């Protein structure tokens, strides 16, 4: 029989995924600012700034979790302005995002 909370202990926490993003972006020469916008609930967790003017907003979630309806509305609003919004729910998803945004800069 499983103990209560066992599943939560084995999953990577959102804050660990966020720390991984911050560290990977820094190693790639970028910045990953914590993004908060008072009066605008549902905005993504991080604003990623990379060399050559590449910008992305990143929503971080625990594995298998999805953005809330409000977050989805904010993501659509940001994308409609031409900005990239990514949702990462694992360290592997962060690694894919960092590889992609880094390669995008090499093509410029």
Coordinates of N, CA, C and O in Angstrom, one line a residue, residues 4 10 17 34 43 49-50 60 70 76 79 96 100:
X4 N 0.3 8.1 1.8 CA -0.3 9.3 1.3 C 0.8 10.3 1.0 O 1.8 10.5 1.8
X10 N 7.7 11.8 -5.4 CA 8.5 11.3 -6.5 C 8.5 12.2 -7.8 O 9.3 12.0 -8.6
X17 N 11.9 22.6 -11.5 CA 11.9 22.9 -12.9 C 12.2 24.3 -13.2 O 13.0 24.6 -14.1
X34 N 12.1 36.4 -13.2 CA 10.8 36.0 -12.6 C 9.8 37.1 -13.0 O 10.1 38.3 -12.9
X43 N -0.3 35.6 -15.8 CA 0.8 35.8 -16.7 C 1.9 34.7 -16.4 O 1.9 34.1 -15.4
X49 N 15.1 36.3 -21.8 CA 15.8 37.2 -22.7 C 17.1 36.6 -23.1 O 18.0 36.2 -22.3
X50 N 17.3 36.4 -24.4 CA 18.5 35.8 -25.0 C 19.2 36.7 -25.9 O 18.7 37.7 -26.4
X60 N 5.8 27.5 -16.1 CA 6.3 26.3 -15.6 C 5.2 25.5 -14.8 O 4.5 26.2 -14.0
X70 N -7.4 30.9 -17.1 CA -6.9 32.3 -17.1 C -5.5 32.4 -17.7 O -5.2 33.3 -18.4
X76 N -2.6 33.4 -24.9 CA -3.1 33.8 -26.2 C -2.9 35.3 -26.4 O -2.6 35.7 -27.5
X79 N 0.8 35.8 -27.2 CA 1.1 35.3 -28.5 C 0.5 36.2 -29.6 O 1.2 36.4 -30.7
X96 N 14.6 21.0 -24.0 CA 14.1 21.1 -25.4 C 13.9 22.6 -25.8 O 14.3 23.1 -26.8
X100 N 16.1 24.8 -28.5 CA 15.4 25.5 -29.6 C 15.7 27.0 -29.6 O 16.0 27.5 -30.7

